[in-house]
Amino acid sequence: LEESLRMKRSLHGDQDHPDIAATLLELGKVSRQAGDLEGAKQQLEESLRMKRSLHGDQDHPDIAATLLELGKVSRQAGDLEGAKQQLEESLRIQRSLHGDKDHPGIATTLQVLGALSCQAGDL
């Protein structure tokens, strides 16, 4: 993934690009799973910044997915308030995109929010 990111940055320069943002998301996931929470946070925040730059104020599934991953990192790092904000924003975006329909992304975000509530003692 790091070599892929290097190549994509070389190809696209300093421009925000969906391929770079997607690779940063995947790197963030891998870093979180490896326990590198600071690295994961940096990669995911850069991915989120790019996606917001590319999509503006529009709700977009890529933004929701990145916020979900950031929420997981924040929760794992013990930043429960930050995690709650990120997860709730992800959920809001997903519900605006999918309405009242059942959707796997909404279900996953609700599951992580539930686990966060347990961890915070907000039952």
Coordinates of N, CA and C in Angstrom, one line a residue:
L1 N 0.8 -1.2 0.0 CA 0.0 0.0 0.0 C 0.9 1.3 0.0
E2 N 2.0 1.2 0.7 CA 2.8 2.4 0.8 C 3.4 2.7 -0.6
E3 N 3.8 1.6 -1.3 CA 4.3 1.8 -2.7 C 3.3 2.4 -3.6
S4 N 2.1 1.8 -3.5 CA 0.9 2.3 -4.3 C 0.7 3.8 -4.0
L5 N 0.7 4.2 -2.7 CA 0.5 5.6 -2.4 C 1.6 6.5 -3.0
R6 N 2.8 6.0 -2.9 CA 3.9 6.8 -3.4 C 3.7 7.0 -4.9
M7 N 3.3 5.9 -5.6 CA 3.1 6.0 -7.1 C 1.9 7.0 -7.4
K8 N 0.9 6.8 -6.7 CA -0.3 7.7 -7.0 C 0.0 9.1 -6.7
R9 N 0.8 9.4 -5.7 CA 1.2 10.8 -5.4 C 2.1 11.3 -6.5
S10 N 2.9 10.4 -7.0 CA 3.8 10.8 -8.1 C 3.0 11.1 -9.4
L11 N 2.0 10.3 -9.6 CA 1.1 10.5 -10.8 C 0.2 11.7 -10.8
H12 N -0.3 12.0 -9.6 CA -1.3 13.1 -9.4 C -0.7 14.3 -8.8
G13 N 0.5 14.3 -8.4 CA 1.1 15.5 -7.8 C 0.4 15.9 -6.5
D14 N 0.3 17.2 -6.3 CA -0.2 17.7 -5.0 C -1.8 17.8 -5.1
Q15 N -2.4 17.4 -6.2 CA -3.8 17.5 -6.3 C -4.5 16.4 -5.4
D16 N -5.6 16.8 -4.9 CA -6.5 15.8 -4.2 C -7.0 14.9 -5.3
H17 N -7.0 13.6 -5.0 CA -7.4 12.6 -6.0 C -8.1 11.5 -5.3
P18 N -9.2 11.0 -5.9 CA -9.9 9.9 -5.2 C -9.1 8.6 -5.0
D19 N -8.2 8.3 -5.9 CA -7.3 7.2 -5.8 C -6.4 7.3 -4.6
I20 N -5.8 8.5 -4.4 CA -5.0 8.8 -3.2 C -5.8 8.6 -1.9
A21 N -6.9 9.2 -1.9 CA -7.8 9.2 -0.7 C -8.2 7.8 -0.4
A22 N -8.5 7.0 -1.4 CA -8.9 5.6 -1.2 C -7.7 4.8 -0.6
T23 N -6.5 5.0 -1.1 CA -5.3 4.3 -0.6 C -5.0 4.7 0.8
L24 N -5.2 6.0 1.1 CA -5.0 6.4 2.5 C -6.0 5.8 3.4
L25 N -7.2 5.6 3.0 CA -8.2 4.9 3.8 C -7.7 3.5 4.1
E26 N -7.3 2.8 3.1 CA -6.8 1.4 3.3 C -5.6 1.3 4.2
L27 N -4.7 2.3 4.0 CA -3.5 2.4 4.9 C -3.9 2.6 6.4
G28 N -4.9 3.5 6.5 CA -5.4 3.8 7.9 C -6.0 2.5 8.5
K29 N -6.7 1.7 7.8 CA -7.3 0.5 8.3 C -6.2 -0.5 8.7
V30 N -5.2 -0.6 7.9 CA -4.1 -1.5 8.2 C -3.3 -1.0 9.4
S31 N -3.0 0.3 9.5 CA -2.3 0.9 10.6 C -3.1 0.6 11.9
R32 N -4.4 0.8 11.9 CA -5.2 0.6 13.1 C -5.1 -0.8 13.5
Q33 N -5.2 -1.8 12.6 CA -5.2 -3.2 12.9 C -3.8 -3.6 13.5
A34 N -2.8 -2.9 13.0 CA -1.4 -3.1 13.5 C -1.1 -2.4 14.8
G35 N -2.1 -1.6 15.3 CA -1.9 -0.9 16.6 C -1.2 0.4 16.5
D36 N -1.0 0.9 15.2 CA -0.4 2.2 15.0 C -1.5 3.2 14.9
L37 N -2.1 3.6 16.1 CA -3.2 4.5 16.1 C -2.9 5.9 15.6
E38 N -1.7 6.4 15.9 CA -1.4 7.7 15.5 C -1.2 7.8 14.0
G39 N -0.5 6.8 13.4 CA -0.4 6.7 12.0 C -1.7 6.5 11.3
A40 N -2.6 5.7 11.9 CA -3.9 5.5 11.3 C -4.7 6.8 11.3
K41 N -4.6 7.5 12.4 CA -5.4 8.8 12.5 C -4.9 9.8 11.5
Q42 N -3.6 9.9 11.3 CA -3.0 10.8 10.3 C -3.5 10.4 8.9
Q43 N -3.4 9.2 8.5 CA -3.8 8.7 7.2 C -5.3 8.9 7.0
L44 N -6.1 8.6 7.9 CA -7.5 8.7 7.8 C -7.9 10.2 7.7
E45 N -7.3 11.1 8.5 CA -7.6 12.5 8.5 C -7.3 13.1 7.1
E46 N -6.1 12.7 6.6 CA -5.8 13.2 5.2 C -6.7 12.7 4.2
S47 N -7.1 11.4 4.3 CA -8.1 10.8 3.4 C -9.4 11.6 3.5
L48 N -9.9 11.9 4.7 CA -11.1 12.6 4.9 C -11.0 14.0 4.3
R49 N -9.9 14.7 4.6 CA -9.8 16.1 4.0 C -9.9 16.0 2.5
M50 N -9.2 15.1 1.9 CA -9.3 15.0 0.4 C -10.7 14.7 -0.1
K51 N -11.4 13.8 0.6 CA -12.7 13.4 0.2 C -13.7 14.6 0.3
R52 N -13.5 15.4 1.4 CA -14.3 16.6 1.6 C -14.0 17.6 0.5
S53 N -12.7 17.7 0.2 CA -12.3 18.7 -0.9 C -12.9 18.3 -2.2
L54 N -12.9 17.0 -2.5 CA -13.4 16.5 -3.8 C -15.0 16.5 -3.9
H55 N -15.7 16.3 -2.8 CA -17.1 16.2 -2.8 C -17.8 17.4 -2.2
G56 N -17.1 18.4 -1.7 CA -17.7 19.6 -1.2 C -18.6 19.3 0.0
D57 N -19.8 19.9 0.0 CA -20.7 19.8 1.1 C -21.7 18.6 0.9
Q58 N -21.5 17.9 -0.2 CA -22.4 16.8 -0.5 C -22.2 15.6 0.4
D59 N -23.2 15.0 0.9 CA -23.1 13.7 1.6 C -22.6 12.7 0.6
H60 N -21.6 11.9 1.0 CA -21.0 10.9 0.1 C -20.6 9.7 0.8
P61 N -20.8 8.5 0.3 CA -20.5 7.3 1.0 C -19.0 7.1 1.4
D62 N -18.1 7.7 0.6 CA -16.7 7.6 0.9 C -16.4 8.4 2.1
I63 N -17.1 9.6 2.3 CA -16.9 10.4 3.5 C -17.4 9.6 4.7
A64 N -18.6 9.0 4.6 CA -19.1 8.2 5.7 C -18.2 7.1 6.1
A65 N -17.7 6.4 5.1 CA -16.8 5.2 5.4 C -15.5 5.7 6.1
T66 N -15.0 6.8 5.7 CA -13.8 7.3 6.4 C -14.1 7.8 7.8
L67 N -15.2 8.4 8.0 CA -15.6 8.8 9.3 C -15.8 7.6 10.2
L68 N -16.4 6.5 9.7 CA -16.5 5.3 10.5 C -15.2 4.8 10.9
E69 N -14.2 4.7 10.0 CA -12.9 4.2 10.4 C -12.2 5.2 11.4
L70 N -12.3 6.5 11.2 CA -11.8 7.4 12.2 C -12.4 7.2 13.6
G71 N -13.7 7.0 13.6 CA -14.4 6.7 14.8 C -13.8 5.5 15.5
K72 N -13.5 4.4 14.8 CA -12.9 3.2 15.3 C -11.6 3.5 15.9
V73 N -10.8 4.3 15.2 CA -9.4 4.7 15.7 C -9.6 5.5 17.0
S74 N -10.5 6.5 17.0 CA -10.7 7.3 18.2 C -11.1 6.5 19.4
R75 N -12.0 5.6 19.1 CA -12.5 4.7 20.2 C -11.4 3.9 20.8
Q76 N -10.6 3.3 19.9 CA -9.5 2.4 20.3 C -8.4 3.2 21.1
A77 N -8.3 4.5 20.7 CA -7.3 5.4 21.4 C -7.9 6.0 22.7
G78 N -9.2 5.7 23.0 CA -9.7 6.2 24.2 C -10.4 7.6 24.1
D79 N -10.4 8.1 22.9 CA -11.1 9.4 22.7 C -12.6 9.1 22.4
L80 N -13.3 8.9 23.4 CA -14.7 8.4 23.2 C -15.6 9.5 22.7
E81 N -15.4 10.8 23.1 CA -16.2 11.9 22.6 C -15.9 12.1 21.1
G82 N -14.6 12.1 20.7 CA -14.3 12.3 19.3 C -14.9 11.1 18.5
A83 N -14.8 9.9 19.0 CA -15.4 8.8 18.3 C -16.9 8.9 18.1
K84 N -17.5 9.4 19.2 CA -19.0 9.5 19.1 C -19.3 10.6 18.0
Q85 N -18.6 11.7 18.0 CA -18.9 12.7 16.9 C -18.7 12.2 15.5
Q86 N -17.6 11.4 15.3 CA -17.3 10.9 14.0 C -18.3 9.9 13.6
L87 N -18.6 9.0 14.5 CA -19.6 7.9 14.2 C -21.0 8.5 13.9
E88 N -21.4 9.5 14.7 CA -22.7 10.1 14.5 C -22.8 10.8 13.2
E89 N -21.7 11.4 12.8 CA -21.7 12.1 11.5 C -21.7 11.1 10.3
S90 N -21.0 10.0 10.5 CA -21.0 8.9 9.5 C -22.5 8.4 9.4
L91 N -23.1 8.1 10.5 CA -24.5 7.6 10.5 C -25.4 8.6 9.9
R92 N -25.3 9.9 10.2 CA -26.2 10.9 9.6 C -26.0 10.9 8.0
I93 N -24.8 10.8 7.5 CA -24.5 10.8 6.1 C -25.2 9.6 5.5
Q94 N -24.9 8.4 6.1 CA -25.5 7.2 5.5 C -27.0 7.2 5.5
R95 N -27.6 7.7 6.5 CA -29.1 7.8 6.6 C -29.6 8.8 5.5
S96 N -28.8 9.8 5.3 CA -29.3 10.8 4.3 C -29.2 10.1 2.9
L97 N -28.2 9.2 2.7 CA -28.1 8.6 1.4 C -29.0 7.4 1.2
H98 N -29.3 6.7 2.3 CA -30.1 5.4 2.2 C -31.5 5.5 2.7
G99 N -31.8 6.6 3.4 CA -33.1 6.8 4.0 C -33.4 5.7 5.1
D100 N -34.6 5.3 5.1 CA -35.0 4.3 6.2 C -34.8 2.9 5.8
K101 N -34.1 2.6 4.6 CA -33.9 1.3 4.2 C -32.8 0.6 5.1
D102 N -32.9 -0.7 5.2 CA -31.8 -1.4 5.9 C -30.6 -1.4 5.0
H103 N -29.4 -1.1 5.6 CA -28.2 -1.0 4.8 C -27.0 -1.5 5.7
P104 N -26.1 -2.3 5.1 CA -25.0 -2.9 5.9 C -24.1 -1.8 6.5
G105 N -23.9 -0.7 5.8 CA -23.1 0.4 6.4 C -23.7 1.0 7.6
I106 N -25.0 1.2 7.6 CA -25.8 1.7 8.7 C -25.7 0.8 9.9
A107 N -25.9 -0.5 9.6 CA -25.9 -1.5 10.6 C -24.5 -1.6 11.3
T108 N -23.5 -1.5 10.5 CA -22.1 -1.6 11.1 C -21.9 -0.3 12.0
T109 N -22.3 0.8 11.5 CA -22.1 2.0 12.3 C -22.9 2.0 13.6
L110 N -24.1 1.5 13.5 CA -24.9 1.4 14.7 C -24.2 0.4 15.7
Q111 N -23.7 -0.7 15.2 CA -23.0 -1.6 16.1 C -21.8 -1.0 16.8
V112 N -21.0 -0.2 16.0 CA -19.8 0.4 16.6 C -20.3 1.5 17.6
L113 N -21.3 2.2 17.3 CA -21.9 3.2 18.3 C -22.4 2.5 19.5
G114 N -23.0 1.3 19.4 CA -23.5 0.6 20.6 C -22.3 0.1 21.4
A115 N -21.2 -0.4 20.8 CA -20.1 -0.8 21.6 C -19.4 0.4 22.3
L116 N -19.4 1.6 21.6 CA -18.9 2.8 22.2 C -19.7 3.2 23.4
S117 N -21.0 3.1 23.3 CA -21.9 3.4 24.5 C -21.6 2.5 25.6
C118 N -21.4 1.2 25.4 CA -21.0 0.3 26.4 C -19.7 0.7 27.1
Q119 N -18.7 1.0 26.2 CA -17.4 1.4 26.7 C -17.5 2.6 27.6
A120 N -18.4 3.6 27.2 CA -18.5 4.8 27.9 C -19.4 4.7 29.1
G121 N -20.1 3.6 29.2 CA -21.0 3.4 30.4 C -22.3 4.1 30.1
D122 N -22.7 4.4 28.9 CA -23.9 5.1 28.6 C -25.0 4.1 28.1
L123 N -25.4 3.2 29.0 CA -26.4 2.2 28.6 C -27.8 2.6 29.0

